[in-house]
């Protein structure tokens, strides 16, 4: 993980204020979650107690916290920037405090996409004349293009999950259950530097045909393909996500055939990710290769998703997203082929768009790893 300097947050706040102004809102109210963390620099507790960062289009931001959570905000980047901290006591009307902190005469307020409904509706009751909008469209263009310090953080997260994949072969053995293997992997995710295990998919044999399979008590058998898709959150909040497919001994002939197709598709997409190409086109490049080989219907999900303070965020690499990729955008390229009742495969890397092309953050070999 890295320590982000307070200056980094000053710049983020400046950009968020400008984006708020340009959106036509008078202020943005962010509650605990990734948007809040992006600007405030710390992870606040999500609860029924109102805790929010008020970012006005003009003027100084204010942090409103429940009194008992005020110590959490001390020493954080947002406090180091000198942002005023206002706390409310248990018997105060927290929404009334928020109303006091909003710019006078505000006509439109952008609220965090994940603000609790009890707070958004409560605020509407207090300010029936004020239009409510979503903060997501203001924040996601900022979060979508990673800043240099964020790329460093995502690179470290990718290296940490690569280190886990480097050990997966030790745990995949005939007779062990998916659940047992997932526990070992979960522990390794923590010991490689992550603060939290976000998800562990160990999908063996026919279970590999389900892209988001939950682990089961199925015991691995010789000849099984195994999809291992794992990710965690680093202490700085940035996520890792990487899939490799393994085989316990030589795989079925048909499997090796479509794995080669999948690898070709994933390689072609990783080659093609560069400034100017649309997300839709990037999706089509892999899908066309898979479709021409006869597996089109077996690749039923989008190619990938952005990654940062969330595992899934903009930009989505999907057929109806005509966003043009630009430098700093960081996302997964993870085509898959799934044969119901038989097996499946997926290969996933995180890539970041550079000035002229892209850099892959994950570096583990992508050829089918056959474990003997
Ligand atoms: Zn994944
Ligand atoms: Zn992913």
Coordinates of N, CA and C and ligand atoms in Angstrom, one line a residue, residues 199 201 212 228-231 240-243 305 311-312 332 334 346 348, ligand 1:
X199 N -13.2 -11.5 -2.5 CA -13.9 -12.7 -3.0 C -12.9 -13.7 -3.3
X201 N -13.1 -17.2 -5.7 CA -13.8 -18.2 -6.6 C -12.8 -19.3 -6.9
X212 N -19.6 -16.8 -11.8 CA -19.6 -16.4 -10.4 C -19.9 -17.5 -9.4
X228 N -9.7 -20.0 -10.9 CA -9.4 -19.4 -9.6 C -9.4 -17.9 -9.9
X229 N -10.5 -17.2 -9.4 CA -10.7 -15.8 -9.6 C -10.7 -15.1 -8.2
X230 N -9.7 -14.3 -7.9 CA -9.5 -13.9 -6.5 C -9.2 -12.4 -6.4
X231 N -9.6 -11.7 -5.3 CA -9.3 -10.3 -5.2 C -9.4 -9.9 -3.7
X240 N -7.5 -5.5 -5.8 CA -6.9 -6.4 -6.8 C -8.0 -7.4 -7.3
X241 N -7.7 -8.0 -8.5 CA -8.7 -8.9 -9.1 C -7.9 -9.6 -10.2
X242 N -7.8 -10.9 -10.1 CA -7.1 -11.6 -11.2 C -7.6 -13.1 -11.3
X243 N -7.8 -13.5 -12.5 CA -8.2 -14.9 -12.7 C -7.2 -15.7 -13.5
X305 N -14.4 -4.7 -16.3 CA -14.9 -3.6 -15.5 C -13.8 -2.8 -15.0
X311 N -14.1 -2.9 -6.6 CA -13.7 -4.0 -7.5 C -14.4 -3.7 -8.9
X312 N -15.6 -3.3 -8.9 CA -16.4 -3.0 -10.1 C -16.8 -1.6 -10.2
X332 N -10.4 -4.4 -16.0 CA -10.1 -5.8 -16.3 C -10.4 -6.2 -17.7
X334 N -11.2 -9.8 -19.1 CA -11.5 -11.1 -18.6 C -12.5 -11.9 -19.4
X346 N -11.5 -18.9 -17.7 CA -11.5 -17.4 -17.8 C -10.0 -17.0 -17.6
X348 N -8.0 -13.4 -16.7 CA -8.3 -12.0 -16.3 C -7.0 -11.2 -15.9
Ligands
LIG1 ZN1 -12.1 -11.4 -11.2

